[in-house]
Coordinates of N, CA and C and ligand atoms in Angstrom, one line a residue:
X218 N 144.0 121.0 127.1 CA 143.4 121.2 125.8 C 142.9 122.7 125.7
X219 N 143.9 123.7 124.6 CA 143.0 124.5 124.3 C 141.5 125.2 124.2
X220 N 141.2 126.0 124.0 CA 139.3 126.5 123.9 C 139.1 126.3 122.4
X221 N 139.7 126.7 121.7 CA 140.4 126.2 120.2 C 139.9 124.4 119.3
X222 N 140.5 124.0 120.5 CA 140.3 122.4 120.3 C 139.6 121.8 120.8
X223 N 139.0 122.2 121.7 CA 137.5 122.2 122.8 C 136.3 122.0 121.1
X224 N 136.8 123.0 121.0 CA 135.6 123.7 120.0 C 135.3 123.0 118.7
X225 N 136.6 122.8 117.8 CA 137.1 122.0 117.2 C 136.3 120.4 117.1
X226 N 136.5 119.9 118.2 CA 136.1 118.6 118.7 C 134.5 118.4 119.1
X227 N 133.9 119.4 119.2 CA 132.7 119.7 119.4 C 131.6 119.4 118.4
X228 N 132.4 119.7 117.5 CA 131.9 120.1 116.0 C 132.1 118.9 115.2
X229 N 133.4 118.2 115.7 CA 133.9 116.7 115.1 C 132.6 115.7 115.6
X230 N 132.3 115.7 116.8 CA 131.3 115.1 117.5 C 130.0 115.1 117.0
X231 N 129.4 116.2 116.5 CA 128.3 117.1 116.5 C 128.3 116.2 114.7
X232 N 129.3 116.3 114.0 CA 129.0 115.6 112.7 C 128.6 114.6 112.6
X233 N 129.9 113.3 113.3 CA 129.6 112.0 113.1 C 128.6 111.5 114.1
X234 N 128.0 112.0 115.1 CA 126.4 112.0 115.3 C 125.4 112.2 114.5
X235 N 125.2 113.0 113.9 CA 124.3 113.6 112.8 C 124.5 112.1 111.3
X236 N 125.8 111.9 111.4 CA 125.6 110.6 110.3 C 125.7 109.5 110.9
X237 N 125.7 109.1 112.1 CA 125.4 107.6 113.0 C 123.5 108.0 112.7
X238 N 123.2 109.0 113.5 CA 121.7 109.3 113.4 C 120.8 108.8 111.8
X239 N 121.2 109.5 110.7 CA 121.3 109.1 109.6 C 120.9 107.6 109.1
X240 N 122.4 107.0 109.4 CA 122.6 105.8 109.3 C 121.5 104.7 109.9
X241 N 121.4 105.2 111.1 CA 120.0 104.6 111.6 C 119.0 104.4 111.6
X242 N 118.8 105.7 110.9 CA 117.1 105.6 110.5 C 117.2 105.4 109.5
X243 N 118.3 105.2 108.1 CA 118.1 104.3 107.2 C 118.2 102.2 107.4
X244 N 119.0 102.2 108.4 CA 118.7 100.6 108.9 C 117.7 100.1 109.4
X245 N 117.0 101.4 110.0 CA 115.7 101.1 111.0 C 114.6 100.8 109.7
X246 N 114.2 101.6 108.7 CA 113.4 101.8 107.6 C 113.5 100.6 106.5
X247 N 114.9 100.3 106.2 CA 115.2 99.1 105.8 C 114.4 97.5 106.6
X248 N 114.9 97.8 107.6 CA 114.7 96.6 108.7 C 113.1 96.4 109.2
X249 N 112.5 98.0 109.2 CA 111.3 97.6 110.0 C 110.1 97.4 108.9
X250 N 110.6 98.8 107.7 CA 109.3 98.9 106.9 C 109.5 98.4 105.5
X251 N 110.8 98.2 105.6 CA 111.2 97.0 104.1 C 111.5 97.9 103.1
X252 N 112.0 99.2 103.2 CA 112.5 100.2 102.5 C 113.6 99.5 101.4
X253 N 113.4 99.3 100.3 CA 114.5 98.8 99.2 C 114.0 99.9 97.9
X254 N 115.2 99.3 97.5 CA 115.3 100.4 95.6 C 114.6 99.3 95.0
X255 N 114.3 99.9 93.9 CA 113.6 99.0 92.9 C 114.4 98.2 91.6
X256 N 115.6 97.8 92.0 CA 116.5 96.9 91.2 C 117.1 96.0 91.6
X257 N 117.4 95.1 90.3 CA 118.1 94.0 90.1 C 117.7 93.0 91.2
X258 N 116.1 92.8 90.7 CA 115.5 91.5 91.1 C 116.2 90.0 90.8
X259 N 116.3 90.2 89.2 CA 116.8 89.3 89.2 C 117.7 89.4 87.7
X260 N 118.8 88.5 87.1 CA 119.6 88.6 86.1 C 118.8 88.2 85.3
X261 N 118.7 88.3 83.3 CA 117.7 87.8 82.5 C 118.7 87.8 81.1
X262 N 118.7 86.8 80.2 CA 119.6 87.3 78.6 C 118.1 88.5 78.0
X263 N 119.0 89.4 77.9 CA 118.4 90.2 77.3 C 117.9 90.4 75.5
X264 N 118.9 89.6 75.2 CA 118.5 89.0 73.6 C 117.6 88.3 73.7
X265 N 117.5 87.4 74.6 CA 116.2 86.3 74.6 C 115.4 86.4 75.2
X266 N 114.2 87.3 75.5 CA 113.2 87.8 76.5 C 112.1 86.7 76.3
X267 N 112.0 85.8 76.1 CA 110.8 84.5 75.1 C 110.7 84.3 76.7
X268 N 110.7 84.4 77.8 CA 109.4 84.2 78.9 C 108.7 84.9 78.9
X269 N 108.3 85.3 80.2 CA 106.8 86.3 80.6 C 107.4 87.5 79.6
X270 N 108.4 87.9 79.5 CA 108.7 89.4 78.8 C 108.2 89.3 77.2
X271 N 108.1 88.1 76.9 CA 108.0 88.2 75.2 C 106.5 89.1 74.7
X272 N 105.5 88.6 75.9 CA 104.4 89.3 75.1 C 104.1 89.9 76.0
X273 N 104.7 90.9 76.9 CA 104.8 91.8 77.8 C 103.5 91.4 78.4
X274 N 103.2 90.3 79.2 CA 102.2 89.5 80.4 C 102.0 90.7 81.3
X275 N 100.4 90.2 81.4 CA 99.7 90.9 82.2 C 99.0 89.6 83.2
X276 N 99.3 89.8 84.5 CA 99.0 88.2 84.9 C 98.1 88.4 86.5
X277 N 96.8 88.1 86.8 CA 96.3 88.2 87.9 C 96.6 87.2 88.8
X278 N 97.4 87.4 90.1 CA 98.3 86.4 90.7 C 97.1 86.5 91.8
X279 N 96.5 87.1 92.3 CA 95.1 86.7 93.3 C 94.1 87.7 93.1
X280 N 93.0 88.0 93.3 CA 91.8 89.3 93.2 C 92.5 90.4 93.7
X281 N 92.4 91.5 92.7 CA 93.3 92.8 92.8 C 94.2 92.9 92.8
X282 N 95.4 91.7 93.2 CA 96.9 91.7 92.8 C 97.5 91.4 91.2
X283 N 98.3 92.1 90.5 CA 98.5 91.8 89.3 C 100.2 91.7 88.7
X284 N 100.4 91.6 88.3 CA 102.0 91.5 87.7 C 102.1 91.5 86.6
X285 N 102.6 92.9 86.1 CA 102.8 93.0 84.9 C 104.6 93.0 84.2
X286 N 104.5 92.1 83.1 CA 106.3 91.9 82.8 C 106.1 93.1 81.8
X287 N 107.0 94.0 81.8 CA 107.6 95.0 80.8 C 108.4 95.5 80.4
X288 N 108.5 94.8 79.1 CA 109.8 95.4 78.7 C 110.1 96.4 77.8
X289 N 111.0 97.2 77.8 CA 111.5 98.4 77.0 C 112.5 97.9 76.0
X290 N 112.0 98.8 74.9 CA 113.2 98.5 74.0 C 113.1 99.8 73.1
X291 N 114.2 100.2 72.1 CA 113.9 101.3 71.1 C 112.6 101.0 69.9
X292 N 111.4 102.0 70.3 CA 111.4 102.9 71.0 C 110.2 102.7 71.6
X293 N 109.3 101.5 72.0 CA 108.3 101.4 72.5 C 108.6 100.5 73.8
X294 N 107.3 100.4 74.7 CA 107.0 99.6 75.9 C 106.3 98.2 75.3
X295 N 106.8 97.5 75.7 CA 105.7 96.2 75.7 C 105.5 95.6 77.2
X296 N 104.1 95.4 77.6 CA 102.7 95.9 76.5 C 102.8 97.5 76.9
X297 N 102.3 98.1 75.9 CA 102.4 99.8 75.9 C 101.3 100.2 76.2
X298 N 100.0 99.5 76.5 CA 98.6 99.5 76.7 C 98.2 98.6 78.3
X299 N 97.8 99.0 78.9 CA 97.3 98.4 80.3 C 96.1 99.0 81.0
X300 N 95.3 97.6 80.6 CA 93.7 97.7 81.4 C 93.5 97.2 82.6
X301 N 93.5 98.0 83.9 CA 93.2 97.3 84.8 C 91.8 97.6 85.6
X302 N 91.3 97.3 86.6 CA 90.1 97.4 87.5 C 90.8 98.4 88.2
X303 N 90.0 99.2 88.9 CA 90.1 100.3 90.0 C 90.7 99.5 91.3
X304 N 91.1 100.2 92.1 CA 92.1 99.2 93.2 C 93.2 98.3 92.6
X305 N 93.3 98.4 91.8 CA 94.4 97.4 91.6 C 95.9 97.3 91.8
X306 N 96.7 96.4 92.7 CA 97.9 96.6 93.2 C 98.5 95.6 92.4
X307 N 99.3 96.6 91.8 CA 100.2 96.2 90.5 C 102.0 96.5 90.8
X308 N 102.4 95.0 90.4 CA 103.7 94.4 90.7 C 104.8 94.6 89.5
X309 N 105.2 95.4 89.0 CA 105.9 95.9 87.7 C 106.9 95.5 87.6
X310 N 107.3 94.4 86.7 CA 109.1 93.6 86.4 C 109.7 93.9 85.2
X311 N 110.4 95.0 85.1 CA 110.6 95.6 83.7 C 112.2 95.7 83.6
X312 N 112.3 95.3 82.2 CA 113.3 95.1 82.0 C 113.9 95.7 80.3
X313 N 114.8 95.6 80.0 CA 115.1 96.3 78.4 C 115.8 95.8 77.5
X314 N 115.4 95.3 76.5 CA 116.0 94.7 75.3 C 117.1 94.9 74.7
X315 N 117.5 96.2 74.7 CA 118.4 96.6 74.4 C 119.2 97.9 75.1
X316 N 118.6 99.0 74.9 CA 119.6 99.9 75.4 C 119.3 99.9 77.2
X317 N 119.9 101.3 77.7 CA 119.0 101.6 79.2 C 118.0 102.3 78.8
X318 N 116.8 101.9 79.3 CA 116.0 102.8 79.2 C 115.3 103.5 80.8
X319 N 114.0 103.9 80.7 CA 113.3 105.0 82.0 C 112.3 103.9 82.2
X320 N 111.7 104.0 83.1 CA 110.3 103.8 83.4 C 109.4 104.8 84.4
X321 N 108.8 105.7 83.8 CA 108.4 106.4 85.1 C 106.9 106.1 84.8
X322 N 105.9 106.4 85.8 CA 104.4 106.6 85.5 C 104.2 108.0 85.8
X323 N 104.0 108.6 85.2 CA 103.8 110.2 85.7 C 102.6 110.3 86.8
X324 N 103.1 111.4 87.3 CA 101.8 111.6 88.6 C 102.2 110.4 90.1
X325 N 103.0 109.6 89.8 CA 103.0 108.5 90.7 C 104.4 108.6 91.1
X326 N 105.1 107.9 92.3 CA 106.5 107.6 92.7 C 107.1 106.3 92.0
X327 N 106.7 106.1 91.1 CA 106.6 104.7 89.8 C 108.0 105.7 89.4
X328 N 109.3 105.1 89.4 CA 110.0 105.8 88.8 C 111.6 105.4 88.7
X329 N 111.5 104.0 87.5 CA 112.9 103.3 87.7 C 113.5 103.3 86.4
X330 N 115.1 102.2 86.3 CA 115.8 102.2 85.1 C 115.4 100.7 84.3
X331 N 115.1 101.0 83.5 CA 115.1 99.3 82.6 C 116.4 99.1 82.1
X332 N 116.9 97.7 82.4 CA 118.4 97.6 82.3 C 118.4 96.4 81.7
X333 N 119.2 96.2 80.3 CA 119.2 95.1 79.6 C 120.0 94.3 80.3
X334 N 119.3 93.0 80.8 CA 120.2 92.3 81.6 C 119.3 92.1 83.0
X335 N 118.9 93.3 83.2 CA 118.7 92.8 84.9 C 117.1 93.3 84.3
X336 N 116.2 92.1 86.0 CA 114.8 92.8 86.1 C 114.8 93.5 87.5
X337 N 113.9 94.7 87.1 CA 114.0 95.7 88.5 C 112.4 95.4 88.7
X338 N 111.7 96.0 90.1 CA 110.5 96.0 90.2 C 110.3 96.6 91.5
X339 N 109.0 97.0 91.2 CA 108.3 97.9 92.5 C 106.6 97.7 91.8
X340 N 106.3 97.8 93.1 CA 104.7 97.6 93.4 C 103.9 99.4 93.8
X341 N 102.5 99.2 93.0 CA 101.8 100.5 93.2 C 100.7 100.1 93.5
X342 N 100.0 100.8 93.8 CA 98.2 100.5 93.8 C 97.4 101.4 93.2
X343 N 96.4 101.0 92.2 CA 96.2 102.2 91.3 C 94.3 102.2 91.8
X344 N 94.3 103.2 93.2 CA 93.1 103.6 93.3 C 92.0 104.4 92.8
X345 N 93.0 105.6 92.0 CA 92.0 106.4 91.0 C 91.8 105.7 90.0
X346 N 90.4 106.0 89.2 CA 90.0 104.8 87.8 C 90.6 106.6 87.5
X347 N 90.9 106.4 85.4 CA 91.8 107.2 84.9 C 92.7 106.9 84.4
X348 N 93.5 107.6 83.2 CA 94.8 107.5 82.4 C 95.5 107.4 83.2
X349 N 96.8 106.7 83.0 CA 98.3 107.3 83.6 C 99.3 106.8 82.5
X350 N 99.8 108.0 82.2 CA 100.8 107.8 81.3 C 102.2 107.4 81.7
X351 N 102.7 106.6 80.6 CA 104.2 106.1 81.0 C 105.1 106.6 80.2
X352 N 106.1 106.6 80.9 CA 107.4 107.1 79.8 C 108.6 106.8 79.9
X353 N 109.6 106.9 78.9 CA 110.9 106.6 78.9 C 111.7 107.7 79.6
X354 N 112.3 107.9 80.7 CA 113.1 109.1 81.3 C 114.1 109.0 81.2
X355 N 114.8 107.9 80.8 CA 116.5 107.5 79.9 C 116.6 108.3 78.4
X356 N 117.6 108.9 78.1 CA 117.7 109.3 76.7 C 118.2 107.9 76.3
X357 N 117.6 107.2 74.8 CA 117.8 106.1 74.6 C 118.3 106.1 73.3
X358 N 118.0 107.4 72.3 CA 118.0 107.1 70.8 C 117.1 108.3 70.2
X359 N 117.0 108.5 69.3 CA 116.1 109.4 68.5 C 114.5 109.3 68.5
X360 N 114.9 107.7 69.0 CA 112.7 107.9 69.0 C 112.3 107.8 70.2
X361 N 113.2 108.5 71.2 CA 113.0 108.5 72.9 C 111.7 109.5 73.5
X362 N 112.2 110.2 72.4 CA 110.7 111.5 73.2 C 109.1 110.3 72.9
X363 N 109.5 109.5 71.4 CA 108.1 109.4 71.2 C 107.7 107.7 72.1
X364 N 108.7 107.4 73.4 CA 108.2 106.3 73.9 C 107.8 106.3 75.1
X365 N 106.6 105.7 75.2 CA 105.6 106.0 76.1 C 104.4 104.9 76.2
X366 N 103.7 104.9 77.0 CA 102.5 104.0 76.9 C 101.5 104.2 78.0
X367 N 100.5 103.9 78.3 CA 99.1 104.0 78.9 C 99.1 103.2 79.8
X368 N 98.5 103.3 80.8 CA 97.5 102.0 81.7 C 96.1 102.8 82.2
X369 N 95.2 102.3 81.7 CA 93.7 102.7 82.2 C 93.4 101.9 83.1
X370 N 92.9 102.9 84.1 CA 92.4 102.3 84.9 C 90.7 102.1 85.3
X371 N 90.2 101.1 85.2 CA 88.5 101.7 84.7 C 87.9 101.4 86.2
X372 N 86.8 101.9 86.3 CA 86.2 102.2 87.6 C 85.3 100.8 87.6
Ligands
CUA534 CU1 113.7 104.6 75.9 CU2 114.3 106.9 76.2

């Protein structure tokens, strides 16, 4: 073998190491710390939102745990308003009536798609009492800038 192909092969090596390495610490992270995306919990008719989604539920499933159903549609959140206690670890199942829409909480890693059809969800803990504002980060339609909503958090 050439010095050429020595070299070559060095570098072949040196790559698919670097993506086995990769690969591993994404299986490890998966496997050990429960690392997932925040979708497609589960399938839902999106015309017919008449469970927890219809009057956008706010639900205390034990002291400090809460689950809130939310759904998105043009051009508001329901519920667009959210009162909770300080500490509160909040379980978010959001979903969209109609188009795709965003869900981010600003200031937080809260930051997914509402998909008519599917429910996506991720959990936060809201330790600071304080505003946090929500928003649509999907372009949806014309009244997209103005969709948004609150959760207060009171001390
Ligand atoms: Cu809803 Cu943009």
């Amino acid at each position: 073998m050439d010095e050429e192909m020595a070299y070559e092969l060095r570098w072949a090596k040196t790559a698919v190491g670097i993506s086995l390495l990769i690969i591993g610490a994404i299986t490890i992270t998966i496997a050990i710390f429960g690392l997932d995306i925040p979708t497609h919990r589960e399938k839902i008719d999106p015309i017919d939102l008449s469970t927890d989604f219809a009057e956008g539920r706010i639900i205390e499933v034990s002291p400090g745990k809460f689950e809130v159903y939310l759904s998105a549609g043009q051009f508001n959140f329901n519920p667009s308003r959210i009162s909770l206690p300080a500490g509160s670890e909040v379980t978010f199942f959001v979903t969209s009536s109609d188009v795709i829409h965003g869900f981010q909480i600003v200031g937080t890693n809260v930051n997914m798609m509402a998909l008519p059809g599917h429910v996506n969800s991720i959990t936060y803990g809201f330790y600071e009492p304080g505003e946090y504002l929500y928003v649509c980060n999907e372009y949806c339609g014309q009244g997209h800038h103005v969709m948004s909503g609150t959760i207060i958090i009171e001390d």
